[in-house]
Amino acid sequence: MFIKLCGLTRTTDARVAFDLGADCFGLIYNFPRSRRSMNFDQASALVEDEPLHALLVTVNLSPAELE
């Protein structure tokens, strides 16, 4: 079984997910309609601090915007 938790925004939550056995977590990126949306700096800081693999969850971003 592969476990991904989506929409984490806090380092403490990502650490708990890792400690409980999650395989990765999802970051909601640049989607203002979601209260869990993160900008580039916020997402980068969270990914740098955590040992889990992170997946970027986006809505309607072009390939150029993702680069």
mmCIF file as gemmi writes it, N, C-alpha and C atoms, coordinates in Angstrom:
data_model
loop_
_atom_site.group_PDB
_atom_site.id
_atom_site.type_symbol
_atom_site.label_atom_id
_atom_site.label_alt_id
_atom_site.label_comp_id
_atom_site.label_asym_id
_atom_site.label_entity_id
_atom_site.label_seq_id
_atom_site.pdbx_PDB_ins_code
_atom_site.Cartn_x
_atom_site.Cartn_y
_atom_site.Cartn_z
_atom_site.occupancy
_atom_site.B_iso_or_equiv
_atom_site.pdbx_formal_charge
_atom_site.auth_seq_id
_atom_site.auth_asym_id
_atom_site.pdbx_PDB_model_num
ATOM 1 N N . MET Axp A 1 ? 0.845 -1.166 0 1 0 ? 1 A 1
ATOM 2 C CA . MET Axp A 1 ? 0 0 0 1 0 ? 1 A 1
ATOM 3 C C . MET Axp A 1 ? 0.897 1.238 0 1 0 ? 1 A 1
ATOM 4 N N . PHE Axp A 2 ? 0.507 2.235 -0.768 1 0 ? 2 A 1
ATOM 5 C CA . PHE Axp A 2 ? 1.219 3.506 -0.857 1 0 ? 2 A 1
ATOM 6 C C . PHE Axp A 2 ? 0.326 4.571 -0.239 1 0 ? 2 A 1
ATOM 7 N N . ILE Axp A 3 ? 0.857 5.337 0.706 1 0 ? 3 A 1
ATOM 8 C CA . ILE Axp A 3 ? 0.051 6.331 1.411 1 0 ? 3 A 1
ATOM 9 C C . ILE Axp A 3 ? 0.582 7.728 1.122 1 0 ? 3 A 1
ATOM 10 N N . LYS Axp A 4 ? -0.324 8.596 0.597 1 0 ? 4 A 1
ATOM 11 C CA . LYS Axp A 4 ? 0.002 10.003 0.354 1 0 ? 4 A 1
ATOM 12 C C . LYS Axp A 4 ? -1.025 10.854 1.084 1 0 ? 4 A 1
ATOM 13 N N . LEU Axp A 5 ? -0.553 11.788 1.861 1 0 ? 5 A 1
ATOM 14 C CA . LEU Axp A 5 ? -1.433 12.75 2.51 1 0 ? 5 A 1
ATOM 15 C C . LEU Axp A 5 ? -1.336 14.051 1.729 1 0 ? 5 A 1
ATOM 16 N N . CYS Axp A 6 ? -2.47 14.624 1.42 1 0 ? 6 A 1
ATOM 17 C CA . CYS Axp A 6 ? -2.478 15.801 0.557 1 0 ? 6 A 1
ATOM 18 C C . CYS Axp A 6 ? -2.888 17.048 1.324 1 0 ? 6 A 1
ATOM 19 N N . GLY Axp A 7 ? -2.301 18.169 0.919 1 0 ? 7 A 1
ATOM 20 C CA . GLY Axp A 7 ? -2.695 19.46 1.462 1 0 ? 7 A 1
ATOM 21 C C . GLY Axp A 7 ? -2.002 19.841 2.753 1 0 ? 7 A 1
ATOM 22 N N . LEU Axp A 8 ? -0.885 19.201 3.065 1 0 ? 8 A 1
ATOM 23 C CA . LEU Axp A 8 ? -0.16 19.585 4.282 1 0 ? 8 A 1
ATOM 24 C C . LEU Axp A 8 ? 0.48 20.953 4.085 1 0 ? 8 A 1
ATOM 25 N N . THR Axp A 9 ? 0.456 21.741 5.134 1 0 ? 9 A 1
ATOM 26 C CA . THR Axp A 9 ? 1.019 23.091 5.049 1 0 ? 9 A 1
ATOM 27 C C . THR Axp A 9 ? 2.008 23.385 6.169 1 0 ? 9 A 1
ATOM 28 N N . ARG Axp A 10 ? 2.053 22.506 7.153 1 0 ? 10 A 1
ATOM 29 C CA . ARG Axp A 10 ? 2.923 22.755 8.304 1 0 ? 10 A 1
ATOM 30 C C . ARG Axp A 10 ? 3.967 21.655 8.448 1 0 ? 10 A 1
ATOM 31 N N . THR Axp A 11 ? 5.151 22.056 8.841 1 0 ? 11 A 1
ATOM 32 C CA . THR Axp A 11 ? 6.24 21.118 9.05 1 0 ? 11 A 1
ATOM 33 C C . THR Axp A 11 ? 5.864 20.069 10.085 1 0 ? 11 A 1
ATOM 34 N N . THR Axp A 12 ? 5.2 20.489 11.147 1 0 ? 12 A 1
ATOM 35 C CA . THR Axp A 12 ? 4.832 19.535 12.196 1 0 ? 12 A 1
ATOM 36 C C . THR Axp A 12 ? 3.907 18.442 11.655 1 0 ? 12 A 1
ATOM 37 N N . ASP Axp A 13 ? 2.976 18.798 10.781 1 0 ? 13 A 1
ATOM 38 C CA . ASP Axp A 13 ? 2.069 17.802 10.206 1 0 ? 13 A 1
ATOM 39 C C . ASP Axp A 13 ? 2.824 16.83 9.303 1 0 ? 13 A 1
ATOM 40 N N . ALA Axp A 14 ? 3.767 17.336 8.535 1 0 ? 14 A 1
ATOM 41 C CA . ALA Axp A 14 ? 4.555 16.47 7.66 1 0 ? 14 A 1
ATOM 42 C C . ALA Axp A 14 ? 5.403 15.501 8.487 1 0 ? 14 A 1
ATOM 43 N N . ARG Axp A 15 ? 5.929 15.976 9.595 1 0 ? 15 A 1
ATOM 44 C CA . ARG Axp A 15 ? 6.724 15.091 10.467 1 0 ? 15 A 1
ATOM 45 C C . ARG Axp A 15 ? 5.873 13.988 11.07 1 0 ? 15 A 1
ATOM 46 N N . VAL Axp A 16 ? 4.673 14.332 11.497 1 0 ? 16 A 1
ATOM 47 C CA . VAL Axp A 16 ? 3.765 13.316 12.05 1 0 ? 16 A 1
ATOM 48 C C . VAL Axp A 16 ? 3.415 12.299 10.968 1 0 ? 16 A 1
ATOM 49 N N . ALA Axp A 17 ? 3.139 12.764 9.756 1 0 ? 17 A 1
ATOM 50 C CA . ALA Axp A 17 ? 2.826 11.854 8.655 1 0 ? 17 A 1
ATOM 51 C C . ALA Axp A 17 ? 3.977 10.883 8.422 1 0 ? 17 A 1
ATOM 52 N N . PHE Axp A 18 ? 5.189 11.391 8.418 1 0 ? 18 A 1
ATOM 53 C CA . PHE Axp A 18 ? 6.368 10.552 8.234 1 0 ? 18 A 1
ATOM 54 C C . PHE Axp A 18 ? 6.485 9.54 9.371 1 0 ? 18 A 1
ATOM 55 N N . ASP Axp A 19 ? 6.323 10.008 10.592 1 0 ? 19 A 1
ATOM 56 C CA . ASP Axp A 19 ? 6.439 9.122 11.754 1 0 ? 19 A 1
ATOM 57 C C . ASP Axp A 19 ? 5.381 8.017 11.753 1 0 ? 19 A 1
ATOM 58 N N . LEU Axp A 20 ? 4.221 8.304 11.181 1 0 ? 20 A 1
ATOM 59 C CA . LEU Axp A 20 ? 3.135 7.319 11.143 1 0 ? 20 A 1
ATOM 60 C C . LEU Axp A 20 ? 3.208 6.406 9.921 1 0 ? 20 A 1
ATOM 61 N N . GLY Axp A 21 ? 4.213 6.617 9.059 1 0 ? 21 A 1
ATOM 62 C CA . GLY Axp A 21 ? 4.42 5.693 7.956 1 0 ? 21 A 1
ATOM 63 C C . GLY Axp A 21 ? 3.977 6.154 6.585 1 0 ? 21 A 1
ATOM 64 N N . ALA Axp A 22 ? 3.591 7.412 6.419 1 0 ? 22 A 1
ATOM 65 C CA . ALA Axp A 22 ? 3.201 7.893 5.091 1 0 ? 22 A 1
ATOM 66 C C . ALA Axp A 22 ? 4.399 7.83 4.148 1 0 ? 22 A 1
ATOM 67 N N . ASP Axp A 23 ? 4.129 7.569 2.882 1 0 ? 23 A 1
ATOM 68 C CA . ASP Axp A 23 ? 5.181 7.492 1.874 1 0 ? 23 A 1
ATOM 69 C C . ASP Axp A 23 ? 5.521 8.862 1.29 1 0 ? 23 A 1
ATOM 70 N N . CYS Axp A 24 ? 4.54 9.737 1.22 1 0 ? 24 A 1
ATOM 71 C CA . CYS Axp A 24 ? 4.778 11.07 0.666 1 0 ? 24 A 1
ATOM 72 C C . CYS Axp A 24 ? 3.639 11.998 1.091 1 0 ? 24 A 1
ATOM 73 N N . PHE Axp A 25 ? 3.794 13.259 0.754 1 0 ? 25 A 1
ATOM 74 C CA . PHE Axp A 25 ? 2.712 14.21 1.004 1 0 ? 25 A 1
ATOM 75 C C . PHE Axp A 25 ? 2.551 15.112 -0.205 1 0 ? 25 A 1
ATOM 76 N N . GLY Axp A 26 ? 1.357 15.639 -0.361 1 0 ? 26 A 1
ATOM 77 C CA . GLY Axp A 26 ? 1.058 16.518 -1.488 1 0 ? 26 A 1
ATOM 78 C C . GLY Axp A 26 ? 0.979 17.959 -1.044 1 0 ? 26 A 1
ATOM 79 N N . LEU Axp A 27 ? 1.496 18.83 -1.899 1 0 ? 27 A 1
ATOM 80 C CA . LEU Axp A 27 ? 1.435 20.269 -1.663 1 0 ? 27 A 1
ATOM 81 C C . LEU Axp A 27 ? 0.503 20.892 -2.685 1 0 ? 27 A 1
ATOM 82 N N . ILE Axp A 28 ? -0.478 21.638 -2.227 1 0 ? 28 A 1
ATOM 83 C CA . ILE Axp A 28 ? -1.367 22.359 -3.131 1 0 ? 28 A 1
ATOM 84 C C . ILE Axp A 28 ? -0.63 23.625 -3.551 1 0 ? 28 A 1
ATOM 85 N N . TYR Axp A 29 ? -0.347 23.742 -4.843 1 0 ? 29 A 1
ATOM 86 C CA . TYR Axp A 29 ? 0.505 24.834 -5.312 1 0 ? 29 A 1
ATOM 87 C C . TYR Axp A 29 ? -0.263 25.852 -6.15 1 0 ? 29 A 1
ATOM 88 N N . ASN Axp A 30 ? -0.181 27.091 -5.729 1 0 ? 30 A 1
ATOM 89 C CA . ASN Axp A 30 ? -0.657 28.236 -6.511 1 0 ? 30 A 1
ATOM 90 C C . ASN Axp A 30 ? -2.111 28.082 -6.957 1 0 ? 30 A 1
ATOM 91 N N . PHE Axp A 31 ? -2.989 27.742 -6.022 1 0 ? 31 A 1
ATOM 92 C CA . PHE Axp A 31 ? -4.419 27.619 -6.306 1 0 ? 31 A 1
ATOM 93 C C . PHE Axp A 31 ? -5.162 28.417 -5.238 1 0 ? 31 A 1
ATOM 94 N N . PRO Axp A 32 ? -5.347 29.718 -5.47 1 0 ? 32 A 1
ATOM 95 C CA . PRO Axp A 32 ? -5.884 30.626 -4.451 1 0 ? 32 A 1
ATOM 96 C C . PRO Axp A 32 ? -7.241 30.227 -3.861 1 0 ? 32 A 1
ATOM 97 N N . ARG Axp A 33 ? -8.017 29.433 -4.577 1 0 ? 33 A 1
ATOM 98 C CA . ARG Axp A 33 ? -9.329 29.052 -4.035 1 0 ? 33 A 1
ATOM 99 C C . ARG Axp A 33 ? -9.224 28.037 -2.903 1 0 ? 33 A 1
ATOM 100 N N . SER Axp A 34 ? -8.051 27.463 -2.721 1 0 ? 34 A 1
ATOM 101 C CA . SER Axp A 34 ? -7.85 26.514 -1.626 1 0 ? 34 A 1
ATOM 102 C C . SER Axp A 34 ? -7.152 27.207 -0.459 1 0 ? 34 A 1
ATOM 103 N N . ARG Axp A 35 ? -7.651 27.02 0.734 1 0 ? 35 A 1
ATOM 104 C CA . ARG Axp A 35 ? -7.004 27.619 1.906 1 0 ? 35 A 1
ATOM 105 C C . ARG Axp A 35 ? -5.678 26.925 2.215 1 0 ? 35 A 1
ATOM 106 N N . ARG Axp A 36 ? -5.419 25.783 1.591 1 0 ? 36 A 1
ATOM 107 C CA . ARG Axp A 36 ? -4.17 25.053 1.785 1 0 ? 36 A 1
ATOM 108 C C . ARG Axp A 36 ? -3.135 25.344 0.701 1 0 ? 36 A 1
ATOM 109 N N . SER Axp A 37 ? -3.456 26.26 -0.191 1 0 ? 37 A 1
ATOM 110 C CA . SER Axp A 37 ? -2.545 26.591 -1.281 1 0 ? 37 A 1
ATOM 111 C C . SER Axp A 37 ? -1.279 27.251 -0.751 1 0 ? 37 A 1
ATOM 112 N N . MET Axp A 38 ? -0.158 26.929 -1.409 1 0 ? 38 A 1
ATOM 113 C CA . MET Axp A 38 ? 1.13 27.482 -1.014 1 0 ? 38 A 1
ATOM 114 C C . MET Axp A 38 ? 1.778 28.163 -2.211 1 0 ? 38 A 1
ATOM 115 N N . ASN Axp A 39 ? 2.562 29.189 -1.927 1 0 ? 39 A 1
ATOM 116 C CA . ASN Axp A 39 ? 3.354 29.79 -2.987 1 0 ? 39 A 1
ATOM 117 C C . ASN Axp A 39 ? 4.688 29.051 -3.084 1 0 ? 39 A 1
ATOM 118 N N . PHE Axp A 40 ? 5.529 29.459 -4.016 1 0 ? 40 A 1
ATOM 119 C CA . PHE Axp A 40 ? 6.788 28.752 -4.256 1 0 ? 40 A 1
ATOM 120 C C . PHE Axp A 40 ? 7.682 28.735 -3.02 1 0 ? 40 A 1
ATOM 121 N N . ASP Axp A 41 ? 7.833 29.874 -2.36 1 0 ? 41 A 1
ATOM 122 C CA . ASP Axp A 41 ? 8.72 29.949 -1.195 1 0 ? 41 A 1
ATOM 123 C C . ASP Axp A 41 ? 8.227 29.062 -0.051 1 0 ? 41 A 1
ATOM 124 N N . GLN Axp A 42 ? 6.928 29.056 0.192 1 0 ? 42 A 1
ATOM 125 C CA . GLN Axp A 42 ? 6.369 28.223 1.256 1 0 ? 42 A 1
ATOM 126 C C . GLN Axp A 42 ? 6.563 26.733 0.95 1 0 ? 42 A 1
ATOM 127 N N . ALA Axp A 43 ? 6.273 26.353 -0.279 1 0 ? 43 A 1
ATOM 128 C CA . ALA Axp A 43 ? 6.414 24.954 -0.671 1 0 ? 43 A 1
ATOM 129 C C . ALA Axp A 43 ? 7.879 24.518 -0.602 1 0 ? 43 A 1
ATOM 130 N N . SER Axp A 44 ? 8.767 25.367 -1.067 1 0 ? 44 A 1
ATOM 131 C CA . SER Axp A 44 ? 10.201 25.034 -1.037 1 0 ? 44 A 1
ATOM 132 C C . SER Axp A 44 ? 10.684 24.834 0.388 1 0 ? 44 A 1
ATOM 133 N N . ALA Axp A 45 ? 10.269 25.702 1.288 1 0 ? 45 A 1
ATOM 134 C CA . ALA Axp A 45 ? 10.698 25.598 2.686 1 0 ? 45 A 1
ATOM 135 C C . ALA Axp A 45 ? 10.19 24.302 3.318 1 0 ? 45 A 1
ATOM 136 N N . LEU Axp A 46 ? 8.963 23.92 3.032 1 0 ? 46 A 1
ATOM 137 C CA . LEU Axp A 46 ? 8.402 22.696 3.604 1 0 ? 46 A 1
ATOM 138 C C . LEU Axp A 46 ? 9.117 21.464 3.054 1 0 ? 46 A 1
ATOM 139 N N . VAL Axp A 47 ? 9.393 21.445 1.779 1 0 ? 47 A 1
ATOM 140 C CA . VAL Axp A 47 ? 10.062 20.296 1.157 1 0 ? 47 A 1
ATOM 141 C C . VAL Axp A 47 ? 11.484 20.152 1.673 1 0 ? 47 A 1
ATOM 142 N N . GLU Axp A 48 ? 12.179 21.238 1.874 1 0 ? 48 A 1
ATOM 143 C CA . GLU Axp A 48 ? 13.56 21.179 2.349 1 0 ? 48 A 1
ATOM 144 C C . GLU Axp A 48 ? 13.663 20.616 3.762 1 0 ? 48 A 1
ATOM 145 N N . ASP Axp A 49 ? 12.631 20.827 4.576 1 0 ? 49 A 1
ATOM 146 C CA . ASP Axp A 49 ? 12.666 20.425 5.973 1 0 ? 49 A 1
ATOM 147 C C . ASP Axp A 49 ? 12.253 18.977 6.219 1 0 ? 49 A 1
ATOM 148 N N . GLU Axp A 50 ? 11.659 18.333 5.245 1 0 ? 50 A 1
ATOM 149 C CA . GLU Axp A 50 ? 11.043 17.031 5.507 1 0 ? 50 A 1
ATOM 150 C C . GLU Axp A 50 ? 11.694 15.879 4.756 1 0 ? 50 A 1
ATOM 151 N N . PRO Axp A 51 ? 11.733 14.702 5.395 1 0 ? 51 A 1
ATOM 152 C CA . PRO Axp A 51 ? 12.322 13.526 4.765 1 0 ? 51 A 1
ATOM 153 C C . PRO Axp A 51 ? 11.377 12.809 3.797 1 0 ? 51 A 1
ATOM 154 N N . LEU Axp A 52 ? 10.113 13.174 3.778 1 0 ? 52 A 1
ATOM 155 C CA . LEU Axp A 52 ? 9.155 12.533 2.882 1 0 ? 52 A 1
ATOM 156 C C . LEU Axp A 52 ? 9.307 13.04 1.456 1 0 ? 52 A 1
ATOM 157 N N . HIS Axp A 53 ? 8.888 12.232 0.522 1 0 ? 53 A 1
ATOM 158 C CA . HIS Axp A 53 ? 8.8 12.686 -0.859 1 0 ? 53 A 1
ATOM 159 C C . HIS Axp A 53 ? 7.575 13.586 -0.965 1 0 ? 53 A 1
ATOM 160 N N . ALA Axp A 54 ? 7.698 14.663 -1.698 1 0 ? 54 A 1
ATOM 161 C CA . ALA Axp A 54 ? 6.584 15.586 -1.875 1 0 ? 54 A 1
ATOM 162 C C . ALA Axp A 54 ? 6.097 15.532 -3.311 1 0 ? 54 A 1
ATOM 163 N N . LEU Axp A 55 ? 4.793 15.609 -3.475 1 0 ? 55 A 1
ATOM 164 C CA . LEU Axp A 55 ? 4.163 15.681 -4.785 1 0 ? 55 A 1
ATOM 165 C C . LEU Axp A 55 ? 3.506 17.048 -4.908 1 0 ? 55 A 1
ATOM 166 N N . LEU Axp A 56 ? 3.674 17.662 -6.038 1 0 ? 56 A 1
ATOM 167 C CA . LEU Axp A 56 ? 3.088 18.973 -6.284 1 0 ? 56 A 1
ATOM 168 C C . LEU Axp A 56 ? 1.717 18.78 -6.913 1 0 ? 56 A 1
ATOM 169 N N . VAL Axp A 57 ? 0.69 19.324 -6.279 1 0 ? 57 A 1
ATOM 170 C CA . VAL Axp A 57 ? -0.676 19.232 -6.787 1 0 ? 57 A 1
ATOM 171 C C . VAL Axp A 57 ? -1.039 20.607 -7.326 1 0 ? 57 A 1
ATOM 172 N N . THR Axp A 58 ? -1.378 20.661 -8.627 1 0 ? 58 A 1
ATOM 173 C CA . THR Axp A 58 ? -1.689 21.943 -9.269 1 0 ? 58 A 1
ATOM 174 C C . THR Axp A 58 ? -3.016 21.874 -9.978 1 0 ? 58 A 1
ATOM 175 N N . VAL Axp A 59 ? -3.532 23.033 -10.314 1 0 ? 59 A 1
ATOM 176 C CA . VAL Axp A 59 ? -4.769 23.131 -11.081 1 0 ? 59 A 1
ATOM 177 C C . VAL Axp A 59 ? -4.539 24.117 -12.222 1 0 ? 59 A 1
ATOM 178 N N . ASN Axp A 60 ? -4.633 23.626 -13.417 1 0 ? 60 A 1
ATOM 179 C CA . ASN Axp A 60 ? -4.591 24.473 -14.624 1 0 ? 60 A 1
ATOM 180 C C . ASN Axp A 60 ? -3.332 25.313 -14.785 1 0 ? 60 A 1
ATOM 181 N N . LEU Axp A 61 ? -2.188 24.837 -14.365 1 0 ? 61 A 1
ATOM 182 C CA . LEU Axp A 61 ? -0.941 25.558 -14.616 1 0 ? 61 A 1
ATOM 183 C C . LEU Axp A 61 ? -0.353 25.061 -15.939 1 0 ? 61 A 1
ATOM 184 N N . SER Axp A 62 ? 0.19 25.983 -16.685 1 0 ? 62 A 1
ATOM 185 C CA . SER Axp A 62 ? 0.836 25.609 -17.936 1 0 ? 62 A 1
ATOM 186 C C . SER Axp A 62 ? 2.211 25.016 -17.639 1 0 ? 62 A 1
ATOM 187 N N . PRO Axp A 63 ? 2.767 24.295 -18.601 1 0 ? 63 A 1
ATOM 188 C CA . PRO Axp A 63 ? 4.138 23.779 -18.404 1 0 ? 63 A 1
ATOM 189 C C . PRO Axp A 63 ? 5.146 24.893 -18.109 1 0 ? 63 A 1
ATOM 190 N N . ALA Axp A 64 ? 4.976 26.04 -18.735 1 0 ? 64 A 1
ATOM 191 C CA . ALA Axp A 64 ? 5.892 27.16 -18.485 1 0 ? 64 A 1
ATOM 192 C C . ALA Axp A 64 ? 5.793 27.641 -17.04 1 0 ? 64 A 1
ATOM 193 N N . GLU Axp A 65 ? 4.574 27.692 -16.501 1 0 ? 65 A 1
ATOM 194 C CA . GLU Axp A 65 ? 4.393 28.107 -15.113 1 0 ? 65 A 1
ATOM 195 C C . GLU Axp A 65 ? 5.024 27.096 -14.15 1 0 ? 65 A 1
ATOM 196 N N . LEU Axp A 66 ? 4.955 25.828 -14.486 1 0 ? 66 A 1
ATOM 197 C CA . LEU Axp A 66 ? 5.533 24.798 -13.624 1 0 ? 66 A 1
ATOM 198 C C . LEU Axp A 66 ? 7.058 24.839 -13.616 1 0 ? 66 A 1
ATOM 199 N N . GLU Axp A 67 ? 7.648 25.204 -14.733 1 0 ? 67 A 1
ATOM 200 C CA . GLU Axp A 67 ? 9.11 25.298 -14.783 1 0 ? 67 A 1
ATOM 201 C C . GLU Axp A 67 ? 9.578 26.428 -13.918 1 0 ? 67 A 1
